Structures are given as structure tokens and as C-alpha cells.
CSV table of C-alpha atoms and ligand atoms in Angstrom, one decimal:
chain,number,residue,atom,x,y,z
O,1,MET,CA,206.9,170.2,22.9
O,2,LYS,CA,204.2,171.4,25.5
O,3,GLN,CA,204.7,174.7,27.0
O,4,ILE,CA,203.8,174.8,31.2
O,5,VAL,CA,202.9,177.7,33.1
O,6,VAL,CA,203.0,177.6,36.9
O,7,LEU,CA,201.2,179.7,38.6
O,8,ALA,CA,202.2,179.4,43.0
O,9,SER,CA,201.9,181.3,45.8
O,10,GLY,CA,204.3,180.2,48.7
O,11,ARG,CA,206.8,177.7,49.4
O,12,GLY,CA,207.5,176.8,46.4
O,13,SER,CA,208.0,173.5,46.3
O,14,ASN,CA,206.0,171.5,43.8
O,15,PHE,CA,207.0,174.8,42.4
O,16,GLN,CA,210.9,173.1,42.1
O,17,ALA,CA,210.2,169.4,41.8
O,18,ILE,CA,209.0,170.9,38.6
O,19,VAL,CA,211.7,172.0,38.3
O,20,SER,CA,213.7,169.8,38.3
O,21,ALA,CA,211.8,166.7,36.7
O,22,ILE,CA,212.2,169.0,33.4
O,23,GLN,CA,215.9,169.6,33.6
O,24,GLU,CA,216.6,165.5,34.0
O,25,ASP,CA,214.8,164.9,30.9
O,26,ASN,CA,211.6,163.4,33.2
O,27,ILE,CA,209.6,165.9,31.3
O,28,ARG,CA,209.4,166.5,28.1
O,29,ALA,CA,208.5,170.2,28.6
O,30,GLN,CA,209.3,174.0,28.7
O,31,CYS,CA,208.2,175.5,31.5
O,32,ILE,CA,207.6,179.5,29.9
O,33,ALA,CA,206.3,181.2,33.1
O,34,LEU,CA,205.8,181.1,36.6
O,35,ILE,CA,203.2,183.7,37.9
O,36,SER,CA,202.6,184.3,41.7
O,37,ASP,CA,200.0,186.0,42.8
O,38,ASN,CA,203.0,187.1,45.9
O,39,PRO,CA,205.5,189.1,45.3
O,40,LEU,CA,207.5,187.6,48.4
O,41,ALA,CA,206.8,183.9,47.2
O,42,VAL,CA,209.6,181.9,47.4
O,43,ALA,CA,208.7,180.1,44.2
O,44,VAL,CA,209.6,183.6,42.6
O,45,ASP,CA,213.3,183.2,43.3
O,46,ILE,CA,213.1,179.6,42.2
O,47,ALA,CA,212.0,181.0,39.3
O,48,ARG,CA,214.2,183.6,38.5
O,49,ASP,CA,217.1,181.0,39.7
O,50,ALA,CA,216.5,178.4,37.2
O,51,ASN,CA,216.0,181.2,34.2
O,52,ILE,CA,212.4,180.9,34.2
O,53,PRO,CA,210.4,184.2,33.4
O,54,ALA,CA,208.5,185.1,36.6
O,55,HIS,CA,205.6,187.5,36.1
O,56,VAL,CA,204.2,188.5,40.0
O,57,LEU,CA,200.9,189.8,39.4
O,58,ASP,CA,200.8,191.4,43.5
O,59,PHE,CA,197.0,190.9,44.4
O,60,LEU,CA,196.9,193.7,47.2
O,61,SER,CA,197.5,196.0,44.2
O,62,PHE,CA,194.2,195.4,42.6
O,63,PRO,CA,190.9,196.9,43.0
O,64,ASP,CA,189.4,193.9,43.6
O,65,LYS,CA,189.4,190.1,42.6
O,66,SER,CA,187.7,190.6,39.4
O,67,ALA,CA,190.2,193.1,38.3
O,68,TYR,CA,192.8,190.6,38.9
O,69,GLU,CA,191.5,188.1,36.9
O,70,GLU,CA,191.5,190.5,34.1
O,71,ALA,CA,194.8,190.4,34.6
O,72,LEU,CA,195.8,187.3,34.9
O,73,LEU,CA,193.5,186.1,31.8
O,74,TYR,CA,195.4,188.7,30.4
O,75,LEU,CA,198.9,187.1,30.6
O,76,LEU,CA,197.9,183.4,30.3
O,77,VAL,CA,196.3,184.5,26.7
O,78,GLN,CA,199.5,186.4,26.3
O,79,LEU,CA,201.4,183.2,27.5
O,80,ASN,CA,199.1,180.3,25.7
O,81,PRO,CA,200.7,177.6,27.7
O,82,ASP,CA,199.4,174.1,26.7
O,83,ILE,CA,199.1,173.4,30.0
O,84,ILE,CA,198.7,175.4,33.7
O,85,ALA,CA,200.4,174.0,36.7
O,86,LEU,CA,198.5,175.1,40.2
O,87,ALA,CA,201.4,174.5,42.4
O,88,GLY,CA,200.5,175.9,45.8
O,89,TYR,CA,198.0,178.6,44.8
O,90,MET,CA,196.2,180.1,47.3
O,91,ARG,CA,193.5,181.1,45.5
O,92,LEU,CA,190.0,180.3,43.4
O,93,LEU,CA,190.7,180.8,39.6
O,94,GLY,CA,188.2,182.2,38.4
O,95,ASP,CA,185.5,181.1,35.6
O,96,SER,CA,186.4,183.2,32.9
O,97,ILE,CA,189.9,181.6,33.0
O,98,ILE,CA,188.8,177.6,33.5
O,99,GLN,CA,187.0,178.5,30.1
O,100,THR,CA,189.3,179.7,27.8
O,101,PHE,CA,192.0,176.6,29.2
O,102,PRO,CA,189.6,174.2,29.5
O,103,ASP,CA,191.1,170.7,30.6
O,104,SER,CA,194.3,172.2,30.6
O,105,ILE,CA,193.9,173.5,34.2
O,106,ILE,CA,195.9,171.0,37.1
O,107,ASN,CA,195.7,171.5,40.6
O,108,ILE,CA,198.0,169.7,43.9
O,109,HIS,CA,196.4,169.1,46.6
O,110,PRO,CA,197.4,167.6,50.3
O,111,SER,CA,194.7,165.3,50.6
O,112,LEU,CA,192.4,162.4,49.2
O,113,LEU,CA,189.7,164.1,47.1
O,114,PRO,CA,187.1,164.2,47.6
O,115,SER,CA,187.4,163.6,51.4
O,116,PHE,CA,189.3,167.1,52.7
O,117,PRO,CA,189.3,169.8,50.3
O,118,GLY,CA,190.0,173.4,51.1
O,119,LEU,CA,192.6,175.0,53.4
O,120,HIS,CA,194.3,172.9,56.5
O,121,ALA,CA,193.2,169.5,54.3
O,122,GLN,CA,195.8,167.9,56.8
O,123,GLU,CA,194.9,168.9,60.0
O,124,GLN,CA,191.0,168.2,58.5
O,125,ALA,CA,192.5,164.7,58.2
O,126,LEU,CA,194.6,163.8,61.7
O,127,ARG,CA,191.5,165.4,63.2
O,128,TYR,CA,189.0,162.9,61.2
O,129,GLY,CA,190.9,160.3,62.6
O,130,VAL,CA,191.8,158.6,58.7
O,131,LYS,CA,194.5,156.0,59.1
O,132,ILE,CA,195.3,157.0,55.3
O,133,ALA,CA,195.9,159.9,54.0
O,134,GLY,CA,197.7,161.5,50.8
O,135,CYS,CA,197.5,163.5,47.8
O,136,THR,CA,195.4,164.3,44.9
O,137,VAL,CA,196.3,165.9,41.2
O,138,HIS,CA,193.3,166.7,39.7
O,139,PHE,CA,191.7,168.9,36.5
O,140,VAL,CA,190.6,172.2,37.9
O,141,THR,CA,186.7,172.8,37.2
O,142,LYS,CA,184.8,176.0,38.7
O,143,ASP,CA,183.8,174.1,42.2
O,144,MET,CA,186.8,174.1,44.2
O,145,ASP,CA,189.3,170.4,44.7
O,146,ASN,CA,185.9,169.1,43.2
O,147,GLY,CA,187.3,168.4,39.1
O,148,PRO,CA,188.1,164.9,37.4
O,149,VAL,CA,190.8,163.0,39.2
O,150,ILE,CA,194.4,162.4,37.8
O,151,MET,CA,196.3,160.5,40.4
O,152,GLN,CA,196.1,160.0,44.1
O,153,ARG,CA,199.6,159.0,46.5
O,154,SER,CA,198.8,157.6,50.3
O,155,VAL,CA,200.4,157.9,52.8
O,156,PRO,CA,199.6,156.0,56.6
O,157,VAL,CA,199.1,158.7,59.8
O,158,LEU,CA,201.3,157.9,61.9
O,159,ASP,CA,199.5,157.1,66.0
O,160,ASP,CA,202.0,160.2,66.6
O,161,ASP,CA,201.6,162.2,64.1
O,162,ASP,CA,200.8,165.9,64.5
O,163,LYS,CA,199.6,168.0,60.9
O,164,GLU,CA,203.5,169.1,60.1
O,165,HIS,CA,205.2,165.7,60.2
O,166,LEU,CA,201.9,164.1,58.2
O,167,ALA,CA,202.3,167.1,55.5
O,168,ASP,CA,206.1,166.9,55.4
O,169,ARG,CA,205.1,162.9,54.3
O,170,ILE,CA,202.6,163.6,52.0
O,171,LEU,CA,204.8,166.9,50.5
O,172,VAL,CA,207.4,164.4,49.6
O,173,GLU,CA,204.6,162.2,48.0
O,174,GLU,CA,203.0,165.4,46.5
O,175,HIS,CA,206.8,166.4,45.0
O,176,LYS,CA,206.1,162.8,43.5
O,177,ALA,CA,202.6,163.4,41.8
O,178,LEU,CA,202.9,166.3,40.1
O,179,PRO,CA,206.3,166.0,38.4
O,180,GLU,CA,204.3,162.3,37.1
O,181,VAL,CA,201.2,163.8,36.4
O,182,LEU,CA,202.7,166.3,34.4
O,183,ARG,CA,205.0,164.1,32.3
O,184,LEU,CA,202.0,162.0,31.7
O,185,ILE,CA,200.3,164.9,29.7
O,186,CYS,CA,203.1,166.1,28.2
O,187,GLU,CA,203.0,162.3,26.4
O,188,ASP,CA,199.6,162.7,25.1
O,189,ARG,CA,198.7,160.1,27.8
O,190,ILE,CA,195.7,161.6,30.1
O,191,ARG,CA,192.4,160.7,28.8
O,192,ARG,CA,188.9,162.1,30.6
O,193,GLU,CA,185.6,161.0,30.4
O,194,GLY,CA,183.2,163.3,31.7
O,195,ARG,CA,184.8,162.6,35.7
O,196,LYS,CA,187.0,159.4,35.2
O,197,VAL,CA,190.8,159.8,33.5
O,198,THR,CA,192.6,157.1,32.5
O,199,VAL,CA,196.5,156.6,31.3
O,200,LEU,CA,197.5,155.2,28.1
O,201,LYS,CA,199.2,152.8,28.4
O,202,ASN,CA,200.9,152.1,25.2
O,203,PRO,CA,201.5,156.2,23.6
O,204,SER,CA,203.2,155.7,20.1
O,205,GLY,CA,206.8,157.2,20.4
O,206,PHE,CA,207.2,156.4,23.4
O,207,PRO,CA,209.0,153.1,25.7
P,301,LIG,C1,200.8,171.9,48.6
P,301,LIG,O1,200.7,171.2,50.3
P,301,LIG,C2,200.2,171.9,48.1
P,301,LIG,O2,199.5,170.5,47.8
P,301,LIG,C3,198.5,172.7,49.0
P,301,LIG,O3,199.5,173.6,49.2
P,301,LIG,C4,201.1,173.9,49.6
P,301,LIG,C5,202.5,174.2,48.9
P,301,LIG,O4,203.1,174.1,49.0
P,301,LIG,N1,198.0,173.4,47.8
P,301,LIG,P1,204.8,174.5,48.4
P,301,LIG,O5,204.1,175.7,48.0
P,301,LIG,O6,204.7,173.4,47.2
P,301,LIG,O7,205.7,174.0,48.7
């Protein structure tokens, strides 16, 4: 069974979606840890409620970013997960972590990448005036929100949308996409060649 570590910085609703999917046996995996850079993250409470070890590396208690990254890398190497899922993790991962876990780190982003990378993606989409928005699950590479796309789910942008309503509707799709990608990875059904990611239809041993 594959072992997943989740990194989250805040509210943790995507983390909760992963935990629920594992509890409901939709993902055949074990979530071995939640790591947060924020001691006040609700995600930490969600982990404790689910009996998942929560590790807080309080970013503000480190002298600088490289000291924080070093501690994070050390912890990840100790945990040795098969998959690292960034679920609302609000920092860029350093190169050393990305290189240590090649093809093993995924992120959820609330836009249809490559449109609207970075912060406030839903607001960027509204301001631009697109008619379709959505979310993207992608592999993490050294460039922010730029790794190979694994899955996207779309939502229409409504004429009277504001950023909160649009974000809420995108979030509903995030909670489907991220667990679904984790399920597929755990079933060894994701293949990547360069930027192109495909889902195997007939994995051996799975219906
Ligand atoms: C989500 O919209 C996610 O796509 C983005 O940050 C938000 C985190 O929400 N990266 P939550 O903490 O999972 O509720």
C-alpha cells in the first residue's frame, strides 16, 4: 500500500477530502503524516481528529527559508513517502526536495493551468473575464504551477459571480480531482512522458 504525506498551510479542506477518501476506501493508501508550516492551520486539527501524525514546522521559527527547507527535507526523508500531496501548501518547495522525490510530488491549483498561476487564481480568472474556470492537479517541478498536468476539472463562470462564489464552486471540483488523482497514482495508473500525462485504462489487478 502506498504511503502519502500531505503538506497543508491553512483551512485543510483538500486534506479533509483526501482523509475521507482513504477512510471510505476510495484510495488504497495510508496517509502517514500531515506537515504544516503554520501552527494555526486547521489542517493540523483535521490530522489529529483522524489520528494522523501532524508535524508542524513553524516557518516563522526558522532563521531563514533555507533552514526551514532543510528541516522539511530531513523530515520528508525520514518519512520516506511514495507520494507527497500539496493541498493548500502556500510555499514554493525548494529544489532539493523536488530533486529528492522526482515524479512523486503533486499539487492542486484553483485554475485551469497554464492560465492564472500563483496567488488569487480565482480572482485572476474573474478579472480576465474567462467563461470557464476550474482546477488543476499537476506534478510539481521547480517552476511554480508549471509541472505536467495530471487532471483538470472545469466550472462555468457565471455572469454574477464574485470571487468567493467562484472559489467555492471550484473548491467542490478540487475535492473530487485531488483524491481521484491520488487514487489513480495508488493504482499505478498514471504515466508521464515529458509533459504528457496519461491514465492507464486497464491496470492489472484493478477492476
Ligand atoms: C485551494 O483552493 C487550493 O487549490 C489552493 O489553496 C486552497 C487551499 O484550500 N492551493 P484548503 O486549505 O484545501 O481548504
